[in-house]
Amino acid sequence: MRLGRLMKVFVTRRIPPEGRAALAQAADCEMELWDSDEPIPSKELEQRVAGAYGLLCLLSDRVDKKILDAAGANLKVISTLSVGVDHLALDEIKKRGIRVGYTPDVLTDATAELAVSLLLTTCRRLPEAMAEVKNGGWTSWKPLWMCGYGLTQSTVGIMGLGRIGQAIARRLKPFGIQRFLYTGRQPKPQEAAEFQAEFVSASQLAAESDFIVVACSLTPETKGLCNRDFFQKMKKTAVFVNISRQPGGGTHTTTAISRGDVVNQDDLYQALASGQIAAAGLDVTTPEPLPTEHPLLTLKNCVILPHIGSATYKTRNTMSLLAANNLLAGLRGEPMASELKL
């Protein structure tokens, strides 16, 4: 479809090549790009978005009333290169009849791989071991030096047996896990059958698991779920991993909460520092990025990653192409592959 006048679309970052190519090749729009890996300053975004029919943005771009006013009446669609939508003023966007595209359901495999990697890295103390090699701590062989905890014959508790939770369990099963436990809003017998997973309360999961992986959606109900009481119920030898995610479904929430908020980080610090639990691995924190002086970063038994759950070349390219196609569909008045229902 070719229109008489090309529709301006603004892209707030240098996105992966497949999405960029889809927009560049579209016959009915003209792409303008903030050609940087760093976020566009808010004032710059106000200027550059003026007159745009479409906006492709990232989680770090706060699209509020001020940005929407600056864009003007032409703006028909916002496509975000993310599952989360807390950076979008959804009530204001809905009032203006602007459609929203997002990128759910393409991160599952990459995020599950990262969760297993983080679990193994944490329970086998790999960062500590690497540091010992570099700082001269590696001397003679010692029977208990750098010992960690193995997965074989262990109990794994998964908080949230959604797509990602199931993908994590599927990858862990070949390690010889003896028992899977899971929590959630309700039992999922069909999904749990593959792993013979048992539906239990959060308290029981905390008390009986050797390894706990938080893979639930972050919602007002799950905010602060892993707190002092939770950690006190855990085994002293237990390892805790948090990769909690934004909810992905068809409707929106207006509550802005950081992805790390399912965990009370002050309570987690106390549990780790006091030896209440053995170790923790986090791919999500509050805030993000985590300040370099944060107490958790002083602990050897806490592994923190910079929110890289979806960071594979394939996944990020898939996300960028989906975001671009959502944007183009919105411009053309066509159904989007992944539209947020407002």
mmCIF file of N, CA and C in Angstrom, residues 105-234:
data_model
loop_
_atom_site.group_PDB
_atom_site.id
_atom_site.type_symbol
_atom_site.label_atom_id
_atom_site.label_comp_id
_atom_site.label_asym_id
_atom_site.label_seq_id
_atom_site.Cartn_x
_atom_site.Cartn_y
_atom_site.Cartn_z
ATOM 1 N N ASP A 105 5.988 -13.203 24.363
ATOM 2 C CA ASP A 105 6.034 -14.585 23.873
ATOM 3 C C ASP A 105 7.198 -14.902 22.941
ATOM 4 N N VAL A 106 8.154 -13.992 22.798
ATOM 5 C CA VAL A 106 9.323 -14.311 21.970
ATOM 6 C C VAL A 106 10.590 -14.434 22.829
ATOM 7 N N LEU A 107 10.448 -14.225 24.138
ATOM 8 C CA LEU A 107 11.607 -14.214 25.036
ATOM 9 C C LEU A 107 11.774 -15.512 25.814
ATOM 10 N N THR A 108 10.826 -16.432 25.671
ATOM 11 C CA THR A 108 10.750 -17.579 26.568
ATOM 12 C C THR A 108 12.039 -18.392 26.610
ATOM 13 N N ASP A 109 12.510 -18.835 25.467
ATOM 14 C CA ASP A 109 13.683 -19.717 25.439
ATOM 15 C C ASP A 109 14.931 -19.015 25.955
ATOM 16 N N ALA A 110 15.151 -17.794 25.492
ATOM 17 C CA ALA A 110 16.347 -17.063 25.924
ATOM 18 C C ALA A 110 16.324 -16.814 27.431
ATOM 19 N N THR A 111 15.160 -16.453 27.956
ATOM 20 C CA THR A 111 15.054 -16.165 29.385
ATOM 21 C C THR A 111 15.230 -17.433 30.215
ATOM 22 N N ALA A 112 14.669 -18.545 29.737
ATOM 23 C CA ALA A 112 14.826 -19.817 30.449
ATOM 24 C C ALA A 112 16.292 -20.256 30.454
ATOM 25 N N GLU A 113 16.976 -20.093 29.332
ATOM 26 C CA GLU A 113 18.410 -20.426 29.271
ATOM 27 C C GLU A 113 19.201 -19.593 30.272
ATOM 28 N N LEU A 114 18.868 -18.301 30.325
ATOM 29 C CA LEU A 114 19.572 -17.410 31.245
ATOM 30 C C LEU A 114 19.308 -17.809 32.689
ATOM 31 N N ALA A 115 18.068 -18.197 32.991
ATOM 32 C CA ALA A 115 17.721 -18.596 34.360
ATOM 33 C C ALA A 115 18.542 -19.808 34.799
ATOM 34 N N VAL A 116 18.659 -20.788 33.907
ATOM 35 C CA VAL A 116 19.452 -21.984 34.230
ATOM 36 C C VAL A 116 20.931 -21.620 34.350
ATOM 37 N N SER A 117 21.414 -20.771 33.459
ATOM 38 C CA SER A 117 22.811 -20.316 33.531
ATOM 39 C C SER A 117 23.091 -19.614 34.854
ATOM 40 N N LEU A 118 22.174 -18.748 35.256
ATOM 41 C CA LEU A 118 22.338 -17.995 36.495
ATOM 42 C C LEU A 118 22.282 -18.923 37.709
ATOM 43 N N LEU A 119 21.388 -19.901 37.662
ATOM 44 C CA LEU A 119 21.286 -20.868 38.756
ATOM 45 C C LEU A 119 22.588 -21.655 38.904
ATOM 46 N N LEU A 120 23.123 -22.150 37.803
ATOM 47 C CA LEU A 120 24.367 -22.927 37.851
ATOM 48 C C LEU A 120 25.554 -22.053 38.269
ATOM 49 N N THR A 121 25.590 -20.843 37.730
ATOM 50 C CA THR A 121 26.662 -19.908 38.077
ATOM 51 C C THR A 121 26.671 -19.616 39.572
ATOM 52 N N THR A 122 25.474 -19.463 40.139
ATOM 53 C CA THR A 122 25.350 -19.121 41.554
ATOM 54 C C THR A 122 25.631 -20.315 42.450
ATOM 55 N N CYS A 123 25.001 -21.460 42.139
ATOM 56 C CA CYS A 123 25.129 -22.601 43.062
ATOM 57 C C CYS A 123 26.525 -23.230 43.023
ATOM 58 N N ARG A 124 27.232 -23.082 41.892
ATOM 59 C CA ARG A 124 28.588 -23.621 41.806
ATOM 60 C C ARG A 124 29.664 -22.545 41.993
ATOM 61 N N ARG A 125 29.234 -21.350 42.384
ATOM 62 C CA ARG A 125 30.140 -20.269 42.814
ATOM 63 C C ARG A 125 31.161 -19.889 41.737
ATOM 64 N N LEU A 126 30.714 -19.820 40.502
ATOM 65 C CA LEU A 126 31.648 -19.570 39.395
ATOM 66 C C LEU A 126 32.333 -18.208 39.465
ATOM 67 N N PRO A 127 31.617 -17.108 39.787
ATOM 68 C CA PRO A 127 32.333 -15.826 39.869
ATOM 69 C C PRO A 127 33.437 -15.839 40.938
ATOM 70 N N GLU A 128 33.161 -16.458 42.085
ATOM 71 C CA GLU A 128 34.174 -16.574 43.138
ATOM 72 C C GLU A 128 35.374 -17.377 42.638
ATOM 73 N N ALA A 129 35.089 -18.483 41.962
ATOM 74 C CA ALA A 129 36.165 -19.337 41.467
ATOM 75 C C ALA A 129 37.028 -18.614 40.443
ATOM 76 N N MET A 130 36.388 -17.869 39.555
ATOM 77 C CA MET A 130 37.142 -17.117 38.548
ATOM 78 C C MET A 130 38.019 -16.055 39.214
ATOM 79 N N ALA A 131 37.470 -15.407 40.249
ATOM 80 C CA ALA A 131 38.244 -14.385 40.968
ATOM 81 C C ALA A 131 39.467 -15.005 41.644
ATOM 82 N N GLU A 132 39.319 -16.223 42.194
ATOM 83 C CA GLU A 132 40.441 -16.888 42.853
ATOM 84 C C GLU A 132 41.565 -17.201 41.865
ATOM 85 N N VAL A 133 41.203 -17.573 40.644
ATOM 86 C CA VAL A 133 42.207 -17.814 39.605
ATOM 87 C C VAL A 133 42.999 -16.536 39.330
ATOM 88 N N LYS A 134 42.288 -15.408 39.277
ATOM 89 C CA LYS A 134 42.917 -14.129 38.914
ATOM 90 C C LYS A 134 43.701 -13.501 40.052
ATOM 91 N N ASN A 135 43.260 -13.729 41.307
ATOM 92 C CA ASN A 135 43.928 -13.031 42.418
ATOM 93 C C ASN A 135 44.969 -13.880 43.150
ATOM 94 N N GLY A 136 45.252 -15.064 42.623
ATOM 95 C CA GLY A 136 46.282 -15.897 43.232
ATOM 96 C C GLY A 136 45.790 -16.795 44.343
ATOM 97 N N GLY A 137 44.456 -16.860 44.524
ATOM 98 C CA GLY A 137 43.911 -17.713 45.568
ATOM 99 C C GLY A 137 43.949 -19.197 45.239
ATOM 100 N N TRP A 138 44.180 -19.506 43.972
ATOM 101 C CA TRP A 138 44.245 -20.900 43.528
ATOM 102 C C TRP A 138 45.655 -21.426 43.815
ATOM 103 N N THR A 139 45.771 -22.233 44.857
ATOM 104 C CA THR A 139 47.091 -22.767 45.226
ATOM 105 C C THR A 139 47.041 -24.289 45.089
ATOM 106 N N SER A 140 47.063 -25.012 46.193
ATOM 107 C CA SER A 140 46.980 -26.477 46.105
ATOM 108 C C SER A 140 45.513 -26.921 46.130
ATOM 109 N N TRP A 141 45.291 -28.183 45.766
ATOM 110 C CA TRP A 141 43.930 -28.738 45.805
ATOM 111 C C TRP A 141 43.498 -28.924 47.257
ATOM 112 N N LYS A 142 42.297 -28.492 47.576
ATOM 113 C CA LYS A 142 41.777 -28.615 48.942
ATOM 114 C C LYS A 142 40.410 -29.287 48.855
ATOM 115 N N PRO A 143 40.123 -30.266 49.689
ATOM 116 C CA PRO A 143 38.899 -31.056 49.566
ATOM 117 C C PRO A 143 37.596 -30.247 49.551
ATOM 118 N N LEU A 144 37.502 -29.196 50.347
ATOM 119 C CA LEU A 144 36.248 -28.452 50.432
ATOM 120 C C LEU A 144 36.324 -27.048 49.850
ATOM 121 N N TRP A 145 37.441 -26.741 49.192
ATOM 122 C CA TRP A 145 37.607 -25.380 48.636
ATOM 123 C C TRP A 145 36.674 -25.170 47.443
ATOM 124 N N MET A 146 35.967 -24.072 47.439
ATOM 125 C CA MET A 146 35.060 -23.657 46.369
ATOM 126 C C MET A 146 33.926 -24.650 46.123
ATOM 127 N N CYS A 147 33.551 -25.415 47.143
ATOM 128 C CA CYS A 147 32.426 -26.334 46.972
ATOM 129 C C CYS A 147 31.101 -25.555 46.936
ATOM 130 N N GLY A 148 30.226 -26.016 46.062
ATOM 131 C CA GLY A 148 28.894 -25.438 45.972
ATOM 132 C C GLY A 148 27.847 -26.519 46.125
ATOM 133 N N TYR A 149 26.705 -26.318 45.493
ATOM 134 C CA TYR A 149 25.579 -27.232 45.633
ATOM 135 C C TYR A 149 25.153 -27.758 44.268
ATOM 136 N N GLY A 150 24.939 -29.071 44.176
ATOM 137 C CA GLY A 150 24.583 -29.708 42.910
ATOM 138 C C GLY A 150 23.084 -29.900 42.762
ATOM 139 N N LEU A 151 22.641 -30.045 41.516
ATOM 140 C CA LEU A 151 21.219 -30.170 41.218
ATOM 141 C C LEU A 151 20.688 -31.596 41.327
ATOM 142 N N THR A 152 21.553 -32.584 41.164
ATOM 143 C CA THR A 152 21.103 -33.972 41.146
ATOM 144 C C THR A 152 20.395 -34.344 42.448
ATOM 145 N N GLN A 153 19.216 -34.956 42.297
ATOM 146 C CA GLN A 153 18.379 -35.419 43.422
ATOM 147 C C GLN A 153 17.892 -34.277 44.313
ATOM 148 N N SER A 154 17.843 -33.085 43.776
ATOM 149 C CA SER A 154 17.408 -31.923 44.563
ATOM 150 C C SER A 154 15.918 -31.650 44.345
ATOM 151 N N THR A 155 15.393 -30.746 45.171
ATOM 152 C CA THR A 155 14.028 -30.226 45.007
ATOM 153 C C THR A 155 14.118 -28.800 44.488
ATOM 154 N N VAL A 156 13.451 -28.560 43.372
ATOM 155 C CA VAL A 156 13.451 -27.229 42.755
ATOM 156 C C VAL A 156 12.053 -26.634 42.875
ATOM 157 N N GLY A 157 11.972 -25.444 43.421
ATOM 158 C CA GLY A 157 10.709 -24.726 43.521
ATOM 159 C C GLY A 157 10.656 -23.609 42.501
ATOM 160 N N ILE A 158 9.596 -23.583 41.700
ATOM 161 C CA ILE A 158 9.433 -22.558 40.671
ATOM 162 C C ILE A 158 8.209 -21.721 41.005
ATOM 163 N N MET A 159 8.429 -20.455 41.211
ATOM 164 C CA MET A 159 7.340 -19.539 41.536
ATOM 165 C C MET A 159 6.802 -18.956 40.225
ATOM 166 N N GLY A 160 5.705 -19.547 39.750
ATOM 167 C CA GLY A 160 5.115 -19.126 38.487
ATOM 168 C C GLY A 160 5.389 -20.130 37.383
ATOM 169 N N LEU A 161 4.432 -21.034 37.139
ATOM 170 C CA LEU A 161 4.634 -22.065 36.122
ATOM 171 C C LEU A 161 3.952 -21.651 34.812
ATOM 172 N N GLY A 162 4.305 -20.450 34.363
ATOM 173 C CA GLY A 162 3.853 -19.992 33.051
ATOM 174 C C GLY A 162 4.778 -20.516 31.969
ATOM 175 N N ARG A 163 4.783 -19.861 30.832
ATOM 176 C CA ARG A 163 5.635 -20.317 29.724
ATOM 177 C C ARG A 163 7.099 -20.389 30.127
ATOM 178 N N ILE A 164 7.574 -19.329 30.789
ATOM 179 C CA ILE A 164 8.992 -19.292 31.155
ATOM 180 C C ILE A 164 9.277 -20.291 32.272
ATOM 181 N N GLY A 165 8.390 -20.372 33.258
ATOM 182 C CA GLY A 165 8.576 -21.347 34.335
ATOM 183 C C GLY A 165 8.638 -22.767 33.811
ATOM 184 N N GLN A 166 7.758 -23.098 32.866
ATOM 185 C CA GLN A 166 7.775 -24.431 32.268
ATOM 186 C C GLN A 166 9.052 -24.673 31.479
ATOM 187 N N ALA A 167 9.504 -23.649 30.743
ATOM 188 C CA ALA A 167 10.729 -23.790 29.947
ATOM 189 C C ALA A 167 11.947 -23.998 30.844
ATOM 190 N N ILE A 168 11.938 -23.365 32.020
ATOM 191 C CA ILE A 168 13.026 -23.564 32.983
ATOM 192 C C ILE A 168 13.004 -24.994 33.515
ATOM 193 N N ALA A 169 11.822 -25.461 33.907
ATOM 194 C CA ALA A 169 11.693 -26.823 34.430
ATOM 195 C C ALA A 169 12.122 -27.853 33.384
ATOM 196 N N ARG A 170 11.747 -27.614 32.143
ATOM 197 C CA ARG A 170 12.092 -28.524 31.042
ATOM 198 C C ARG A 170 13.607 -28.637 30.883
ATOM 199 N N ARG A 171 14.296 -27.524 31.075
ATOM 200 C CA ARG A 171 15.755 -27.532 30.935
ATOM 201 C C ARG A 171 16.453 -28.119 32.161
ATOM 202 N N LEU A 172 15.824 -27.983 33.318
ATOM 203 C CA LEU A 172 16.430 -28.500 34.548
ATOM 204 C C LEU A 172 16.204 -30.003 34.730
ATOM 205 N N LYS A 173 15.125 -30.512 34.177
ATOM 206 C CA LYS A 173 14.750 -31.918 34.381
ATOM 207 C C LYS A 173 15.890 -32.902 34.074
ATOM 208 N N PRO A 174 16.644 -32.718 32.965
ATOM 209 C CA PRO A 174 17.726 -33.673 32.666
ATOM 210 C C PRO A 174 18.875 -33.674 33.678
ATOM 211 N N PHE A 175 18.919 -32.680 34.574
ATOM 212 C CA PHE A 175 19.958 -32.670 35.602
ATOM 213 C C PHE A 175 19.677 -33.681 36.716
ATOM 214 N N GLY A 176 18.558 -34.354 36.630
ATOM 215 C CA GLY A 176 18.233 -35.351 37.659
ATOM 216 C C GLY A 176 17.522 -34.782 38.850
ATOM 217 N N ILE A 177 16.686 -33.773 38.607
ATOM 218 C CA ILE A 177 15.896 -33.188 39.696
ATOM 219 C C ILE A 177 14.960 -34.258 40.262
ATOM 220 N N GLN A 178 14.939 -34.372 41.566
ATOM 221 C CA GLN A 178 14.096 -35.388 42.190
ATOM 222 C C GLN A 178 12.642 -34.944 42.300
ATOM 223 N N ARG A 179 12.423 -33.635 42.523
ATOM 224 C CA ARG A 179 11.076 -33.154 42.806
ATOM 225 C C ARG A 179 10.937 -31.697 42.381
ATOM 226 N N PHE A 180 9.856 -31.389 41.687
ATOM 227 C CA PHE A 180 9.523 -30.011 41.329
ATOM 228 C C PHE A 180 8.311 -29.555 42.139
ATOM 229 N N LEU A 181 8.398 -28.363 42.706
ATOM 230 C CA LEU A 181 7.278 -27.709 43.360
ATOM 231 C C LEU A 181 6.966 -26.427 42.595
ATOM 232 N N TYR A 182 5.738 -25.958 42.666
ATOM 233 C CA TYR A 182 5.432 -24.666 42.039
ATOM 234 C C TYR A 182 4.314 -23.958 42.778
ATOM 235 N N THR A 183 4.313 -22.642 42.655
ATOM 236 C CA THR A 183 3.247 -21.807 43.206
ATOM 237 C C THR A 183 2.617 -21.009 42.079
ATOM 238 N N GLY A 184 1.488 -20.404 42.365
ATOM 239 C CA GLY A 184 0.796 -19.567 41.390
ATOM 240 C C GLY A 184 -0.582 -19.227 41.911
ATOM 241 N N ARG A 185 -1.342 -18.517 41.085
ATOM 242 C CA ARG A 185 -2.701 -18.150 41.490
ATOM 243 C C ARG A 185 -3.593 -19.380 41.633
ATOM 244 N N GLN A 186 -3.319 -20.382 40.797
ATOM 245 C CA GLN A 186 -4.128 -21.603 40.834
ATOM 246 C C GLN A 186 -3.308 -22.762 40.294
ATOM 247 N N PRO A 187 -3.711 -24.001 40.617
ATOM 248 C CA PRO A 187 -2.983 -25.157 40.088
ATOM 249 C C PRO A 187 -3.061 -25.223 38.562
ATOM 250 N N LYS A 188 -2.017 -25.782 37.955
ATOM 251 C CA LYS A 188 -1.987 -25.997 36.504
ATOM 252 C C LYS A 188 -1.657 -27.465 36.244
ATOM 253 N N PRO A 189 -2.603 -28.358 36.517
ATOM 254 C CA PRO A 189 -2.305 -29.784 36.436
ATOM 255 C C PRO A 189 -1.828 -30.249 35.075
ATOM 256 N N GLN A 190 -2.386 -29.671 34.009
ATOM 257 C CA GLN A 190 -1.988 -30.090 32.664
ATOM 258 C C GLN A 190 -0.527 -29.736 32.393
ATOM 259 N N GLU A 191 -0.146 -28.514 32.711
ATOM 260 C CA GLU A 191 1.235 -28.064 32.484
ATOM 261 C C GLU A 191 2.204 -28.764 33.437
ATOM 262 N N ALA A 192 1.758 -28.982 34.679
ATOM 263 C CA ALA A 192 2.630 -29.568 35.701
ATOM 264 C C ALA A 192 2.914 -31.048 35.459
ATOM 265 N N ALA A 193 2.031 -31.713 34.706
ATOM 266 C CA ALA A 193 2.155 -33.166 34.510
ATOM 267 C C ALA A 193 3.493 -33.550 33.873
ATOM 268 N N GLU A 194 3.997 -32.714 32.982
ATOM 269 C CA GLU A 194 5.262 -33.010 32.291
ATOM 270 C C GLU A 194 6.419 -33.171 33.280
ATOM 271 N N PHE A 195 6.327 -32.493 34.406
ATOM 272 C CA PHE A 195 7.430 -32.502 35.384
ATOM 273 C C PHE A 195 7.015 -33.178 36.699
ATOM 274 N N GLN A 196 5.805 -33.725 36.743
ATOM 275 C CA GLN A 196 5.236 -34.247 37.991
ATOM 276 C C GLN A 196 5.363 -33.202 39.100
ATOM 277 N N ALA A 197 5.152 -31.943 38.728
ATOM 278 C CA ALA A 197 5.318 -30.840 39.679
ATOM 279 C C ALA A 197 4.117 -30.750 40.616
ATOM 280 N N GLU A 198 4.395 -30.433 41.872
ATOM 281 C CA GLU A 198 3.359 -30.340 42.901
ATOM 282 C C GLU A 198 3.013 -28.883 43.182
ATOM 283 N N PHE A 199 1.722 -28.581 43.199
ATOM 284 C CA PHE A 199 1.260 -27.233 43.527
ATOM 285 C C PHE A 199 1.236 -27.075 45.042
ATOM 286 N N VAL A 200 1.974 -26.080 45.556
ATOM 287 C CA VAL A 200 2.089 -25.890 47.001
ATOM 288 C C VAL A 200 1.972 -24.402 47.323
ATOM 289 N N SER A 201 1.881 -24.101 48.594
ATOM 290 C CA SER A 201 1.885 -22.697 49.035
ATOM 291 C C SER A 201 3.304 -22.135 48.943
ATOM 292 N N ALA A 202 3.398 -20.815 48.952
ATOM 293 C CA ALA A 202 4.720 -20.176 48.918
ATOM 294 C C ALA A 202 5.541 -20.585 50.144
ATOM 295 N N SER A 203 4.892 -20.726 51.278
ATOM 296 C CA SER A 203 5.596 -21.125 52.508
ATOM 297 C C SER A 203 6.189 -22.524 52.382
ATOM 298 N N GLN A 204 5.400 -23.453 51.835
ATOM 299 C CA GLN A 204 5.897 -24.821 51.678
ATOM 300 C C GLN A 204 7.026 -24.878 50.663
ATOM 301 N N LEU A 205 6.865 -24.116 49.583
ATOM 302 C CA LEU A 205 7.920 -24.075 48.564
ATOM 303 C C LEU A 205 9.218 -23.554 49.166
ATOM 304 N N ALA A 206 9.120 -22.502 49.975
ATOM 305 C CA ALA A 206 10.312 -21.927 50.611
ATOM 306 C C ALA A 206 10.990 -22.945 51.524
ATOM 307 N N ALA A 207 10.189 -23.666 52.290
ATOM 308 C CA ALA A 207 10.733 -24.571 53.301
ATOM 309 C C ALA A 207 11.343 -25.837 52.714
ATOM 310 N N GLU A 208 10.805 -26.315 51.598
ATOM 311 C CA GLU A 208 11.196 -27.633 51.097
ATOM 312 C C GLU A 208 12.141 -27.597 49.898
ATOM 313 N N SER A 209 12.340 -26.445 49.276
ATOM 314 C CA SER A 209 13.151 -26.374 48.050
ATOM 315 C C SER A 209 14.638 -26.215 48.358
ATOM 316 N N ASP A 210 15.456 -26.875 47.544
ATOM 317 C CA ASP A 210 16.905 -26.653 47.577
ATOM 318 C C ASP A 210 17.284 -25.482 46.681
ATOM 319 N N PHE A 211 16.505 -25.296 45.625
ATOM 320 C CA PHE A 211 16.709 -24.196 44.680
ATOM 321 C C PHE A 211 15.356 -23.567 44.399
ATOM 322 N N ILE A 212 15.307 -22.244 44.427
ATOM 323 C CA ILE A 212 14.064 -21.522 44.151
ATOM 324 C C ILE A 212 14.306 -20.575 42.990
ATOM 325 N N VAL A 213 13.435 -20.665 41.981
ATOM 326 C CA VAL A 213 13.510 -19.758 40.833
ATOM 327 C C VAL A 213 12.215 -18.960 40.774
ATOM 328 N N VAL A 214 12.330 -17.640 40.867
ATOM 329 C CA VAL A 214 11.169 -16.759 40.787
ATOM 330 C C VAL A 214 10.954 -16.399 39.318
ATOM 331 N N ALA A 215 9.869 -16.935 38.749
ATOM 332 C CA ALA A 215 9.565 -16.698 37.335
ATOM 333 C C ALA A 215 8.138 -16.191 37.168
ATOM 334 N N CYS A 216 7.543 -15.703 38.255
ATOM 335 C CA CYS A 216 6.152 -15.242 38.190
ATOM 336 C C CYS A 216 6.087 -13.850 37.575
ATOM 337 N N SER A 217 4.907 -13.503 37.112
ATOM 338 C CA SER A 217 4.675 -12.132 36.655
ATOM 339 C C SER A 217 4.751 -11.194 37.851
ATOM 340 N N LEU A 218 5.319 -10.045 37.615
ATOM 341 C CA LEU A 218 5.374 -9.029 38.660
ATOM 342 C C LEU A 218 4.076 -8.238 38.640
ATOM 343 N N THR A 219 3.294 -8.366 39.675
ATOM 344 C CA THR A 219 2.002 -7.689 39.787
ATOM 345 C C THR A 219 1.902 -7.079 41.182
ATOM 346 N N PRO A 220 0.909 -6.240 41.420
ATOM 347 C CA PRO A 220 0.741 -5.716 42.780
ATOM 348 C C PRO A 220 0.590 -6.835 43.812
ATOM 349 N N GLU A 221 0.007 -7.981 43.401
ATOM 350 C CA GLU A 221 -0.190 -9.098 44.324
ATOM 351 C C GLU A 221 1.120 -9.801 44.681
ATOM 352 N N THR A 222 2.058 -9.852 43.742
ATOM 353 C CA THR A 222 3.318 -10.558 44.010
ATOM 354 C C THR A 222 4.424 -9.623 44.494
ATOM 355 N N LYS A 223 4.152 -8.327 44.524
ATOM 356 C CA LYS A 223 5.162 -7.384 44.997
ATOM 357 C C LYS A 223 5.531 -7.703 46.449
ATOM 358 N N GLY A 224 6.832 -7.846 46.725
ATOM 359 C CA GLY A 224 7.298 -8.116 48.073
ATOM 360 C C GLY A 224 7.005 -9.521 48.570
ATOM 361 N N LEU A 225 6.656 -10.425 47.664
ATOM 362 C CA LEU A 225 6.314 -11.793 48.052
ATOM 363 C C LEU A 225 7.488 -12.503 48.727
ATOM 364 N N CYS A 226 8.692 -12.254 48.229
ATOM 365 C CA CYS A 226 9.885 -12.876 48.816
ATOM 366 C C CYS A 226 10.506 -11.878 49.792
ATOM 367 N N ASN A 227 10.128 -12.035 51.052
ATOM 368 C CA ASN A 227 10.539 -11.085 52.086
ATOM 369 C C ASN A 227 11.217 -11.828 53.247
ATOM 370 N N ARG A 228 11.386 -11.135 54.360
ATOM 371 C CA ARG A 228 12.085 -11.709 55.518
ATOM 372 C C ARG A 228 11.471 -13.037 55.955
ATOM 373 N N ASP A 229 10.159 -13.070 56.049
ATOM 374 C CA ASP A 229 9.489 -14.307 56.474
ATOM 375 C C ASP A 229 9.766 -15.449 55.506
ATOM 376 N N PHE A 230 9.728 -15.127 54.217
ATOM 377 C CA PHE A 230 9.982 -16.138 53.189
ATOM 378 C C PHE A 230 11.396 -16.698 53.316
ATOM 379 N N PHE A 231 12.380 -15.799 53.429
ATOM 380 C CA PHE A 231 13.777 -16.237 53.503
ATOM 381 C C PHE A 231 14.052 -17.026 54.789
ATOM 382 N N GLN A 232 13.367 -16.673 55.877
ATOM 383 C CA GLN A 232 13.573 -17.402 57.131
ATOM 384 C C GLN A 232 13.059 -18.840 57.051
ATOM 385 N N LYS A 233 12.110 -19.062 56.156
ATOM 386 C CA LYS A 233 11.587 -20.425 55.980
ATOM 387 C C LYS A 233 12.509 -21.287 55.116
ATOM 388 N N MET A 234 13.393 -20.659 54.345
ATOM 389 C CA MET A 234 14.260 -21.397 53.424
ATOM 390 C C MET A 234 15.357 -22.162 54.162
#
